[in-house]
Coordinates of C-alpha atoms in Angstrom, one line a residue:
M1 CA 46.7 71.1 -158.8
P2 CA 48.4 71.6 -155.4
H3 CA 51.4 69.2 -154.8
W4 CA 49.8 67.8 -151.7
L5 CA 46.6 67.0 -153.5
H6 CA 48.5 65.3 -156.4
K7 CA 50.5 63.3 -153.9
L8 CA 47.4 62.3 -152.0
R9 CA 45.7 61.1 -155.2
S10 CA 48.8 59.2 -156.3
S11 CA 49.0 57.5 -152.9
R12 CA 45.3 56.6 -153.0
A13 CA 45.7 55.1 -156.5
R14 CA 48.5 52.9 -155.3
V15 CA 46.5 51.8 -152.3
W16 CA 43.5 50.8 -154.4
L17 CA 45.8 49.1 -157.0
A18 CA 47.3 47.0 -154.1
F19 CA 43.8 46.2 -152.9
G20 CA 42.7 45.2 -156.4
L21 CA 45.7 42.9 -156.7
V22 CA 45.0 41.2 -153.4
V23 CA 41.4 40.7 -154.3
V24 CA 42.3 39.1 -157.6
F25 CA 44.9 36.9 -155.9
L26 CA 42.3 35.7 -153.3
L27 CA 39.7 35.0 -156.0
A28 CA 42.3 33.0 -158.0
Q29 CA 43.6 31.2 -154.9
V30 CA 40.1 30.1 -153.8
A31 CA 39.1 29.1 -157.3
W32 CA 42.3 27.0 -157.7
W33 CA 41.8 25.5 -154.3
L34 CA 38.2 24.4 -155.1
I35 CA 39.3 23.0 -158.5
F36 CA 42.2 21.1 -157.0
Q37 CA 40.1 19.6 -154.3
R38 CA 37.4 18.6 -156.7
N39 CA 40.0 16.9 -159.0
T40 CA 41.6 15.2 -156.0
I41 CA 38.4 13.8 -154.7
Q42 CA 37.3 12.6 -158.1
Q43 CA 40.7 10.9 -158.5
N44 CA 40.3 9.3 -155.0
I45 CA 36.8 7.9 -156.1
E46 CA 38.2 6.5 -159.3
Y47 CA 41.2 5.1 -157.6
A48 CA 39.1 3.4 -155.0
E49 CA 36.8 1.9 -157.6
T50 CA 39.7 0.5 -159.6
A51 CA 41.5 -0.8 -156.5
W52 CA 38.4 -2.5 -155.1
L53 CA 37.7 -4.2 -158.5
Q54 CA 41.3 -5.4 -158.6
E55 CA 41.1 -6.7 -155.0
A56 CA 37.8 -8.4 -156.0
A57 CA 39.6 -10.2 -158.9
L58 CA 42.5 -11.3 -156.7
V59 CA 40.2 -12.5 -153.9
Q60 CA 38.1 -14.4 -156.6
Q61 CA 41.3 -16.3 -157.6
L62 CA 42.1 -17.0 -154.0
W63 CA 38.6 -18.2 -153.3
A64 CA 38.6 -20.5 -156.3
A65 CA 42.0 -22.0 -155.2
T66 CA 40.9 -22.7 -151.7
A67 CA 39.5 -26.1 -150.7
P68 CA 35.8 -26.0 -149.8
E69 CA 36.5 -27.2 -146.2
N70 CA 38.8 -24.2 -145.7
R71 CA 36.6 -21.5 -147.2
Q72 CA 34.7 -20.7 -144.0
A73 CA 37.9 -19.7 -142.2
L74 CA 39.0 -17.8 -145.3
L75 CA 35.6 -16.0 -145.5
S76 CA 36.1 -14.7 -141.9
E77 CA 39.5 -13.4 -142.7
L78 CA 38.3 -11.8 -146.0
R79 CA 35.5 -9.9 -144.2
Q80 CA 38.0 -8.4 -141.8
A81 CA 40.6 -7.5 -144.4
F82 CA 38.2 -6.4 -147.2
P83 CA 34.9 -5.2 -145.7
H84 CA 33.9 -3.7 -149.0
L85 CA 33.9 -7.1 -150.8
E86 CA 31.1 -9.6 -150.8
V87 CA 31.3 -13.4 -151.4
E88 CA 28.2 -15.1 -152.8
D89 CA 28.5 -18.8 -153.7
D90 CA 31.7 -18.8 -155.9
R91 CA 31.4 -15.1 -157.0
V92 CA 33.4 -12.2 -155.3
Y93 CA 32.2 -8.7 -156.1
V94 CA 32.4 -5.1 -154.7
N95 CA 29.5 -4.3 -152.3
P96 CA 27.5 -1.6 -154.1
E97 CA 26.3 -0.1 -150.8
R98 CA 29.8 0.3 -149.6
L99 CA 30.9 1.9 -152.8
K100 CA 27.9 4.3 -152.7
A101 CA 28.7 5.2 -149.1
Y102 CA 32.3 5.9 -150.0
R103 CA 31.3 8.1 -152.9
T104 CA 28.8 10.0 -150.7
E105 CA 31.5 10.6 -148.0
Q106 CA 33.9 12.0 -150.6
M107 CA 31.2 14.2 -152.1
R108 CA 30.5 15.5 -148.6
H109 CA 34.1 16.5 -148.2
L110 CA 33.9 18.3 -151.6
R111 CA 30.8 20.2 -150.5
M112 CA 32.5 21.1 -147.3
F113 CA 35.4 22.6 -149.3
A114 CA 32.9 24.3 -151.6
Y115 CA 31.3 26.1 -148.5
E116 CA 34.6 26.8 -146.7
G117 CA 36.3 28.4 -149.8
P118 CA 33.6 31.1 -150.4
F119 CA 33.3 31.7 -146.7
F120 CA 37.0 32.2 -146.4
L121 CA 36.9 34.5 -149.4
L122 CA 34.0 36.4 -147.9
V123 CA 35.8 36.9 -144.6
M124 CA 38.9 38.1 -146.3
L125 CA 37.0 40.4 -148.6
L126 CA 35.1 41.8 -145.6
G127 CA 38.3 42.4 -143.8
L128 CA 39.8 44.2 -146.8
Y129 CA 36.6 46.2 -147.1
I130 CA 36.8 47.3 -143.5
I131 CA 40.5 48.2 -143.9
G132 CA 39.7 50.0 -147.2
R133 CA 36.9 52.0 -145.5
S134 CA 39.3 52.9 -142.7
L135 CA 42.0 54.1 -145.1
K136 CA 39.5 56.0 -147.1
S137 CA 38.1 57.7 -144.0
E138 CA 41.7 58.5 -142.9
Q139 CA 42.5 60.0 -146.3
E140 CA 39.3 62.0 -146.3
L141 CA 40.1 63.3 -142.9
K142 CA 43.6 64.3 -144.1
R143 CA 42.1 66.1 -147.1
R144 CA 39.6 68.0 -144.9
Q145 CA 42.4 68.9 -142.5
Q146 CA 44.5 70.3 -145.4
N147 CA 41.4 72.2 -146.6
F148 CA 40.9 73.4 -143.0
L149 CA 44.5 74.7 -142.8
M150 CA 44.1 76.6 -146.0
A151 CA 40.7 78.0 -145.0
A152 CA 42.0 78.9 -141.5
S153 CA 45.0 80.7 -143.1
H154 CA 42.6 82.6 -145.4
E155 CA 40.1 83.4 -142.7
F156 CA 42.7 84.9 -140.4
R157 CA 44.7 86.6 -143.1
T158 CA 41.8 88.6 -144.5
P159 CA 40.7 90.4 -141.3
I160 CA 44.4 90.9 -140.3
S161 CA 45.2 92.4 -143.7
T162 CA 42.1 94.6 -143.4
L163 CA 43.0 95.8 -139.9
R164 CA 46.6 96.6 -141.0
L165 CA 45.3 98.6 -144.0
L166 CA 42.9 100.5 -141.9
A167 CA 45.4 101.2 -139.2
Q168 CA 48.0 102.4 -141.7
T169 CA 45.4 104.7 -143.3
L170 CA 44.6 106.2 -140.0
Q171 CA 48.2 106.7 -139.2
M172 CA 49.2 108.2 -142.6
R173 CA 46.2 110.4 -143.5
E174 CA 44.2 113.1 -141.9
L175 CA 40.6 111.9 -142.0
S176 CA 37.4 113.5 -141.0
R177 CA 35.7 112.5 -137.7
E178 CA 33.0 110.6 -139.7
K179 CA 35.7 108.7 -141.7
Q180 CA 37.6 107.8 -138.5
L181 CA 34.4 106.5 -136.9
A182 CA 33.6 104.5 -140.0
Y183 CA 37.1 103.0 -140.1
L184 CA 37.0 102.2 -136.4
T185 CA 33.6 100.5 -136.8
H186 CA 35.0 98.4 -139.6
M187 CA 38.0 97.5 -137.5
S188 CA 35.7 96.6 -134.6
H189 CA 33.8 94.2 -137.0
E190 CA 37.0 92.6 -138.1
I191 CA 38.1 92.1 -134.5
D192 CA 34.8 90.5 -133.8
R193 CA 35.4 88.2 -136.7
L194 CA 38.8 87.2 -135.4
E195 CA 37.4 86.7 -131.9
D196 CA 34.6 84.5 -133.4
L197 CA 37.2 82.4 -135.3
S198 CA 39.4 82.0 -132.2
E199 CA 36.4 81.0 -130.1
R200 CA 35.4 78.3 -132.6
L201 CA 38.9 76.9 -132.8
L202 CA 39.2 76.9 -129.0
A203 CA 35.8 75.2 -128.6
T204 CA 36.8 72.6 -131.1
S205 CA 40.1 71.9 -129.4
R206 CA 38.4 71.5 -126.0
L207 CA 35.8 69.1 -127.5
A208 CA 38.6 67.1 -129.2
Q209 CA 40.5 66.8 -125.9
G210 CA 37.4 65.8 -123.9
L211 CA 37.4 69.1 -122.0
G212 CA 34.1 70.3 -123.3
Q213 CA 32.0 71.1 -120.2
I214 CA 28.9 73.1 -120.0
K215 CA 26.8 74.3 -117.0
P216 CA 23.2 74.0 -117.9
E217 CA 20.6 76.0 -116.1
R218 CA 16.8 76.2 -116.4
H219 CA 15.8 78.7 -119.1
D220 CA 12.9 79.5 -121.3
L221 CA 14.0 78.6 -124.9
N222 CA 11.8 81.4 -126.3
Q223 CA 13.7 84.0 -124.2
A224 CA 17.1 82.5 -124.8
V225 CA 16.6 82.7 -128.5
S226 CA 15.3 86.2 -128.3
R227 CA 18.3 87.4 -126.3
C228 CA 20.7 85.8 -128.8
L229 CA 19.0 87.3 -131.8
A230 CA 18.9 90.7 -130.1
R231 CA 22.7 90.6 -129.7
Q232 CA 23.2 89.6 -133.4
Q233 CA 20.5 91.8 -134.9
N234 CA 22.8 94.5 -136.3
T235 CA 25.3 92.0 -137.7
L236 CA 22.5 90.0 -139.4
V237 CA 21.0 93.1 -140.9
A238 CA 24.4 94.3 -142.2
R239 CA 24.7 90.9 -144.0
G240 CA 21.4 91.3 -145.7
V241 CA 19.3 89.0 -143.5
T242 CA 15.6 89.4 -143.2
L243 CA 14.8 87.6 -139.9
H244 CA 11.4 86.0 -139.2
L245 CA 11.0 84.9 -135.6
E246 CA 8.1 82.6 -134.7
P247 CA 8.2 81.9 -131.0
A248 CA 6.2 79.2 -129.3
P249 CA 2.9 80.4 -127.7
T250 CA 3.8 78.9 -124.3
P251 CA 7.1 78.8 -122.4
L252 CA 9.6 76.1 -123.3
P253 CA 11.6 75.4 -120.1
V254 CA 14.8 73.5 -120.9
D255 CA 18.3 73.0 -119.5
L256 CA 21.0 74.9 -121.4
D257 CA 24.2 76.9 -121.0
P258 CA 23.5 80.4 -122.3
E259 CA 27.0 80.9 -123.7
A260 CA 27.1 77.5 -125.3
F261 CA 23.6 77.9 -126.7
S262 CA 24.5 81.3 -128.1
L263 CA 27.4 79.7 -130.0
V264 CA 25.1 77.0 -131.3
L265 CA 22.5 79.5 -132.6
S266 CA 25.2 81.8 -133.9
N267 CA 26.6 79.0 -136.0
L268 CA 23.2 77.9 -137.3
L269 CA 22.5 81.5 -138.4
D270 CA 25.9 82.0 -139.9
N271 CA 25.5 78.8 -141.8
A272 CA 22.1 80.0 -143.1
V273 CA 23.6 83.3 -144.2
K274 CA 26.7 81.9 -145.8
Y275 CA 24.8 79.6 -148.1
S276 CA 22.2 82.1 -149.1
P277 CA 24.0 83.8 -152.1
G278 CA 21.4 86.5 -153.0
P279 CA 21.4 90.0 -151.6
Q280 CA 18.2 89.3 -149.7
K281 CA 18.6 86.5 -147.2
P282 CA 15.4 85.5 -145.5
V283 CA 15.9 83.3 -142.5
W284 CA 13.1 81.8 -140.3
V285 CA 13.6 80.9 -136.7
R286 CA 10.7 78.9 -135.3
L287 CA 10.1 77.4 -131.9
R288 CA 7.5 74.9 -130.8
R289 CA 6.6 72.2 -128.4
E290 CA 6.6 68.7 -129.7
G291 CA 5.6 66.1 -127.1
S292 CA 8.3 66.1 -124.5
Q293 CA 10.7 68.1 -126.6
A294 CA 11.3 71.8 -127.3
V295 CA 12.1 72.2 -131.0
L296 CA 14.1 75.0 -132.6
E297 CA 14.2 75.4 -136.4
V298 CA 16.5 77.6 -138.5
E299 CA 15.4 77.6 -142.1
D300 CA 16.9 79.4 -145.1
R301 CA 16.3 79.7 -148.9
G302 CA 19.9 79.2 -149.9
V303 CA 21.7 76.6 -152.1
G304 CA 20.4 73.7 -150.0
L305 CA 21.8 70.3 -149.3
S306 CA 22.0 67.0 -151.2
R307 CA 20.7 63.8 -149.5
G308 CA 24.3 62.5 -149.2
E309 CA 25.4 65.6 -147.2
L310 CA 22.8 65.5 -144.5
Q311 CA 25.0 63.4 -142.2
Q312 CA 28.4 64.6 -143.4
I313 CA 27.9 68.2 -142.7
F314 CA 28.1 67.6 -138.9
E315 CA 31.6 66.1 -139.3
P316 CA 34.7 68.2 -138.4
F317 CA 36.3 70.0 -141.2
Y318 CA 33.5 69.1 -143.7
R319 CA 32.4 72.0 -146.0
V320 CA 29.7 71.8 -148.6
G321 CA 30.7 72.0 -152.2
D322 CA 33.9 71.6 -154.2
E323 CA 36.9 72.9 -152.4
Q324 CA 38.5 74.1 -155.6
T325 CA 35.6 76.4 -156.6
R326 CA 34.1 77.3 -153.2
S327 CA 33.4 81.0 -152.6
T328 CA 31.9 80.8 -149.1
R329 CA 34.2 81.4 -146.2
G330 CA 34.4 79.2 -143.1
L331 CA 36.4 76.5 -141.4
G332 CA 34.1 73.5 -141.5
L333 CA 33.7 73.6 -137.7
G334 CA 30.4 75.4 -137.2
L335 CA 28.0 72.5 -137.5
Y336 CA 30.4 70.2 -135.8
L337 CA 30.3 72.5 -132.8
V338 CA 26.5 72.7 -133.1
K339 CA 26.1 68.9 -132.9
S340 CA 28.7 68.4 -130.1
I341 CA 27.4 71.2 -127.8
T342 CA 23.8 70.2 -128.4
E343 CA 24.5 66.6 -127.4
L344 CA 26.3 67.9 -124.3
M345 CA 23.1 69.7 -123.3
G346 CA 21.2 66.4 -123.8
G347 CA 19.6 67.3 -127.1
R348 CA 20.1 66.4 -130.8
V349 CA 20.3 68.2 -134.1
W350 CA 19.7 67.2 -137.7
A351 CA 19.3 68.7 -141.1
E352 CA 16.5 68.5 -143.7
A353 CA 16.8 69.2 -147.4
L354 CA 14.1 71.5 -148.8
P355 CA 13.1 72.1 -152.4
Q356 CA 14.8 75.5 -152.0
G357 CA 17.2 75.9 -149.1
S358 CA 17.6 73.8 -146.0
R359 CA 16.3 73.5 -142.4
F360 CA 18.2 72.7 -139.3
V361 CA 16.2 71.3 -136.4
L362 CA 17.4 71.3 -132.8
S363 CA 15.6 69.4 -130.1
L364 CA 16.0 69.7 -126.3
P365 CA 14.1 67.8 -123.6
L366 CA 11.5 69.9 -121.8
L367 CA 12.0 70.0 -118.0
E368 CA 8.3 69.8 -117.3
A369 CA 8.1 66.6 -119.2
Q370 CA 10.8 65.1 -117.1
G371 CA 9.2 66.2 -113.8
L372 CA 12.3 68.1 -112.7
A373 CA 12.5 70.9 -110.1
P374 CA 12.0 74.5 -111.2
E375 CA 15.7 75.2 -110.9
R376 CA 18.8 73.1 -111.1
S377 CA 22.5 73.5 -112.0
L378 CA 24.9 70.8 -113.2
A379 CA 28.6 70.8 -112.7

């Protein structure tokens, strides 16, 4: 196991241990608080009952020792000093209504504490949960960034090593014209690969810094897709792709930036090819009109997606599968660029899991549905 991964897991274990201790402490503290308050209120009730009974006995003695002609004045004083006592003939006793009201008031305080304690605990646990989710997201992002650095190093090292080997071979050996052309073609492909990697990194950097700007113009989505596929036809065929294009029967006028859209479609196709492990890689590109939207679908018969990955795959640095056993190349930026650029063009994109393979759906608003002028250009 890599040292950084072991360190990350150890740090994560310590964080969750600390969270567990805090949760246990909060549960114990609230439980003790409720028990303490219940015992205290129960003691207050018992003390009040005992004290009032003692007061009633003392007042009974005072009442018996007072002359009848002085009892009226004493009664007025007793009612002010001991409102919870009642004097009836020669008997002094605790007013049961006053005692009941006192008990009710104390029990109301206990219920208040019983509600406040769990509410306090709930708020604290919710705060801890939010902090824990934030820490987990941060750790996940760090893990993906580490995976991205390793993947980027590998992605750049492979074509560079291939170019160096081919260049040294051309320098050191006399080759036939056919061999030279084959080597030069291979070198050209590797240079295209490096250029594609660099473009993705630069595009991601611009988006992260808020510099992602596009210049949308009116285009027919059918024609835009056809032009992009024509440019990539040879590369797709070389990778074993059998492409099935199903254009819409009518024009689909949308606002898009041709270069940005080309990057979007290229990433969708690259994703379909990467995760189709067989030698034959059928890919369907469909276009259709759906209400006020122009819809583009890219469908494959590859390894597919799980339900839990349908949203995560559009996050930066996320790559499908286990990082330790992954065999597919990539930086985890392609679908992030697809989502970001599509949203900049006013559209949206989502993924659908199929019984075999996956489908990516891109939706752009139709200009006709918006009643816009035939041509426009945005800064």
